Amino acid sequence: MDKIEYPILTEKTIRLLEKNQYSFDVNIESSKTEIKKWIELFFNVKIANINSHKLPRKKKRIGAIKGYTVYYKRIIIKLKSGYSIPLFSSK
């Protein structure tokens, strides 16, 4: 699971959860087929389709040092009916 960084929980992604769609930030070098394989194995689900896009880089400045924020690719996966991913543990 080195390629998948973390799940995204915003207002838009919470609305997408109702449609059985989940959002994750993944490593920029990861392909859709790699991500599909990882998610299907780790969460034991079947994926209907995957959409991905690269987020724009944002400038960041700390004192005299200029740089950019970390660069990730964001994916939105749609699961087949009857499957779900538990984002929060019940403990």
mmCIF file of C-alpha atoms in Angstrom:
data_model
loop_
_atom_site.group_PDB
_atom_site.id
_atom_site.type_symbol
_atom_site.label_atom_id
_atom_site.label_comp_id
_atom_site.label_asym_id
_atom_site.label_seq_id
_atom_site.Cartn_x
_atom_site.Cartn_y
_atom_site.Cartn_z
ATOM 1 C CA MET A 1 0.000 0.000 0.000
ATOM 2 C CA ASP A 2 2.939 2.340 -0.579
ATOM 3 C CA LYS A 3 1.314 3.796 -3.690
ATOM 4 C CA ILE A 4 -1.911 4.911 -1.942
ATOM 5 C CA GLU A 5 -1.228 7.883 0.332
ATOM 6 C CA TYR A 6 -4.555 8.543 2.105
ATOM 7 C CA PRO A 7 -8.321 8.857 1.549
ATOM 8 C CA ILE A 8 -9.781 12.285 0.793
ATOM 9 C CA LEU A 9 -12.685 13.503 2.915
ATOM 10 C CA THR A 10 -14.144 16.799 1.721
ATOM 11 C CA GLU A 11 -17.731 17.944 1.177
ATOM 12 C CA LYS A 12 -17.657 16.747 -2.422
ATOM 13 C CA THR A 13 -16.155 13.339 -1.626
ATOM 14 C CA ILE A 14 -18.674 12.763 1.167
ATOM 15 C CA ARG A 15 -21.461 13.344 -1.384
ATOM 16 C CA LEU A 16 -19.731 10.855 -3.695
ATOM 17 C CA LEU A 17 -19.806 8.214 -0.947
ATOM 18 C CA GLU A 18 -23.581 8.045 -1.423
ATOM 19 C CA LYS A 19 -22.954 6.998 -5.060
ATOM 20 C CA ASN A 20 -20.444 4.306 -3.919
ATOM 21 C CA GLN A 21 -17.455 6.395 -5.119
ATOM 22 C CA TYR A 22 -14.273 6.849 -3.074
ATOM 23 C CA SER A 23 -11.386 9.331 -3.457
ATOM 24 C CA PHE A 24 -7.726 8.737 -2.670
ATOM 25 C CA ASP A 25 -4.450 10.568 -3.181
ATOM 26 C CA VAL A 26 -1.882 8.271 -4.737
ATOM 27 C CA ASN A 27 1.744 8.427 -5.797
ATOM 28 C CA ILE A 28 2.257 10.424 -9.002
ATOM 29 C CA GLU A 29 4.015 7.525 -10.802
ATOM 30 C CA SER A 30 1.143 5.081 -10.185
ATOM 31 C CA SER A 31 -0.980 3.944 -13.098
ATOM 32 C CA LYS A 32 -4.698 3.163 -13.021
ATOM 33 C CA THR A 33 -4.096 -0.572 -13.411
ATOM 34 C CA GLU A 34 -1.648 -0.647 -10.492
ATOM 35 C CA ILE A 35 -4.053 1.256 -8.265
ATOM 36 C CA LYS A 36 -6.953 -0.999 -9.281
ATOM 37 C CA LYS A 37 -4.925 -4.099 -8.405
ATOM 38 C CA TRP A 38 -3.831 -2.664 -5.025
ATOM 39 C CA ILE A 39 -7.317 -1.564 -3.953
ATOM 40 C CA GLU A 40 -9.007 -4.791 -5.065
ATOM 41 C CA LEU A 41 -6.457 -6.891 -3.147
ATOM 42 C CA PHE A 42 -6.263 -4.759 -0.005
ATOM 43 C CA PHE A 43 -9.986 -4.002 0.490
ATOM 44 C CA ASN A 44 -11.349 -7.177 -1.213
ATOM 45 C CA VAL A 45 -13.727 -5.235 -3.519
ATOM 46 C CA LYS A 46 -14.476 -5.087 -7.261
ATOM 47 C CA ILE A 47 -13.962 -1.769 -9.076
ATOM 48 C CA ALA A 48 -16.313 -0.645 -11.852
ATOM 49 C CA ASN A 49 -14.199 2.305 -13.095
ATOM 50 C CA ILE A 50 -11.407 4.691 -12.102
ATOM 51 C CA ASN A 51 -11.038 8.396 -12.877
ATOM 52 C CA SER A 52 -7.795 10.214 -12.125
ATOM 53 C CA HIS A 53 -6.352 13.697 -12.380
ATOM 54 C CA LYS A 54 -3.222 15.516 -11.285
ATOM 55 C CA LEU A 55 -3.716 18.341 -8.829
ATOM 56 C CA PRO A 56 -2.090 21.691 -9.637
ATOM 57 C CA ARG A 57 1.035 22.475 -7.641
ATOM 58 C CA LYS A 58 0.779 25.362 -5.198
ATOM 59 C CA LYS A 59 3.591 27.733 -4.362
ATOM 60 C CA LYS A 60 4.768 27.760 -0.779
ATOM 61 C CA ARG A 61 7.145 30.152 0.898
ATOM 62 C CA ILE A 62 8.863 29.842 4.272
ATOM 63 C CA GLY A 63 10.976 32.926 4.904
ATOM 64 C CA ALA A 64 13.412 33.394 2.030
ATOM 65 C CA ILE A 65 12.959 29.818 0.797
ATOM 66 C CA LYS A 66 10.506 29.312 -2.048
ATOM 67 C CA GLY A 67 9.117 25.958 -3.055
ATOM 68 C CA TYR A 68 6.038 23.947 -3.908
ATOM 69 C CA THR A 69 3.629 21.724 -2.010
ATOM 70 C CA VAL A 70 3.787 17.942 -2.325
ATOM 71 C CA TYR A 71 2.543 16.673 -5.683
ATOM 72 C CA TYR A 72 -0.032 13.850 -5.773
ATOM 73 C CA LYS A 73 -2.443 12.289 -8.216
ATOM 74 C CA ARG A 74 -6.070 12.065 -7.081
ATOM 75 C CA ILE A 75 -8.242 9.122 -8.094
ATOM 76 C CA ILE A 76 -11.987 8.572 -7.797
ATOM 77 C CA ILE A 77 -12.997 4.927 -7.896
ATOM 78 C CA LYS A 78 -16.506 3.603 -8.375
ATOM 79 C CA LEU A 79 -17.209 0.210 -6.866
ATOM 80 C CA LYS A 80 -19.578 -2.374 -8.250
ATOM 81 C CA SER A 81 -22.891 -2.661 -6.422
ATOM 82 C CA GLY A 82 -22.779 -4.640 -3.202
ATOM 83 C CA TYR A 83 -19.212 -3.596 -2.289
ATOM 84 C CA SER A 84 -18.001 -0.877 0.080
ATOM 85 C CA ILE A 85 -14.765 0.306 1.692
ATOM 86 C CA PRO A 86 -14.752 0.985 5.459
ATOM 87 C CA LEU A 87 -12.953 4.343 5.785
ATOM 88 C CA PHE A 88 -13.212 4.495 9.572
ATOM 89 C CA SER A 89 -12.536 1.640 11.960
ATOM 90 C CA SER A 90 -15.345 0.722 14.361
ATOM 91 C CA LYS A 91 -12.997 0.491 17.370
#
